[in-house]
Amino acid sequence: MYVTLPTEPAFPAASLPMRGSPKRRAAFQRTLRCAEGHTLFYEGDEAEMIYQIKSGVVRLTRVLENGRRQVISFGLPGDFVGFPDGDRHHSDCEIIAPAEFIAHSRRALESGEGNVETHRRLLHAALQEISAMQDHFMMLARKSAMEKVASFLLVLSQRTGIGFGAQLAVSLPMSRADIADFLGLTIETVSRCFSQLRKDGVIVLDTPQSVRVRDAAALRRAALSTE
Amino acid sequence: MYVTLPTEPAFPAASLPMRGSPKRRAAFQRTLRCAEGHTLFYEGDEAEMIYQIKSGVVRLTRVLENGRRQVISFGLPGDFVGFPDGDRHHSDCEIIAPAEFIAHSRRALESGEGNVETHRRLLHAALQEISAMQDHFMMLARKSAMEKVASFLLVLSQRTGIGFGAQLAVSLPMSRADIADFLGLTIETVSRCFSQLRKDGVIVLDTPQSVRVRDAAALRRAALSTE
DNA sequence: CGGCACGTTGAGTGCCCTCAATGCCGGTGG
DNA sequence: CCACCGGCATTGAGGGCACTCAACGTGCCG
């Protein structure tokens, strides 16, 4: 069953697939569609569902009291988002490219209610998340600006790139500010790194949101920078 | 390299409580004691157990191919370490202060085998870990050197500090190199921050491994640095 | 056309890194 | 006992990378 999300302002979408459903107690899994610009959940919301992204892109963010923002991660197809801390979400989740989700009840993760196999997959995803975040520690703490941007492009091209002749077309639905807050850089530095990669012939910038990777090997070298 | 190795060679401690035990199949939970300098598990080891720290301190590290090292976290009493990625550990775990653990079978987390309540607690700890790591993202990406060091001291003093008159005595079993690799700084910068805090009268450095917090409010201010 | 959001580019500064020297402490051997 | 050494921490001098501040270009929308 599909729940199409509207063009109205953001709302606690997490609650939608459950409320008022006659099959509520049996609804461990639902499919959900959501337009760009909407917020799937906010920090502090009660976490009723965990979402697997079928298509589209989401952005997980967290804000410090002084206003500094951190983009925790970008959710790409295949990713799970919404793992709770206690019974609450600990970040905001905004849709930045029209997305479809499979929504799982939180109890499917916590108690295996509904389906043992689903429980196993959710748990596995949560543990993988921990490992992936550790990789990102390296990124934030030990890589130069160019390495960060190159690594970012590399991952994105590997996960969502589309063959385009000898090149790989990559869409960047997020803004430069999002990328900067993800990598721990400023907007200007991110922009300068893109320009440098363009000047070096590694990438082509058709529009700021549309990149083609011309030299994947060079990109990989820039991302590692063993020197 | 960084850390002095113990009087005996490191060993796969994780396997100790299981091997040769006649009660092996029933052993979902065991207590374990381990001296400083030993390694509880290595990256790539099969993750048979998950450990809750009863006392002592451990260090989780990961190494990049080019040699750059990242300290993922320090495990303090109450913390869980050893959450697997698939069936493998994804970091090294070394004991840096004599420690006691409760070892849980990985199956206790994955299938709830043994005890439902244990399963719930392990899962809860894994989810909390995700949330805690997100906080550390902020730390690595958006805080200045002084904020990082002050935050680090603050957390440590809150978790392991011992009242000492009006002051709070904190033990730092880890080296400056460990702290630097945890915070994404260099040894020298960490040292300079400690010295600055000392000059400002915020802390007293009895020895490099033994700190007293004189002015907790000032430390908190330094950690937030809203300016 | 003006206003705005976003991205790019330039100039200058500052924070933290690099490199280097020194001090301290424990272990070891003369 | 002292000399020597290696590991660790501290401190200083200098430089570079990324930040800050600012200007400009572009596309979108009223």
Tab-separated table of C-alpha atoms (C1' of nucleotides) in Angstrom, chain B residues 2 176 188 191-192 195 198 209, chain D residues 7-13 19:
chain	number	residue	atom	x	y	z
B	2	TYR	CA	52.616	4.237	20.477
B	176	ARG	CA	48.606	12.534	24.692
B	188	GLU	CA	51.569	19.288	20.520
B	191	SER	CA	49.615	19.648	25.164
B	192	ARG	CA	49.326	23.354	24.480
B	195	SER	CA	48.982	24.146	29.409
B	198	ARG	CA	46.534	25.288	33.576
B	209	GLN	CA	48.159	11.593	33.682
D	7	DG	C1'	59.583	7.240	25.331
D	8	DC	C1'	56.664	10.826	26.525
D	9	DA	C1'	55.346	15.593	27.375
D	10	DT	C1'	56.170	20.366	26.891
D	11	DT	C1'	57.490	24.604	24.634
D	12	DG	C1'	58.993	27.628	20.823
D	13	DA	C1'	59.419	29.307	15.909
D	19	DC	C1'	38.527	30.128	7.449
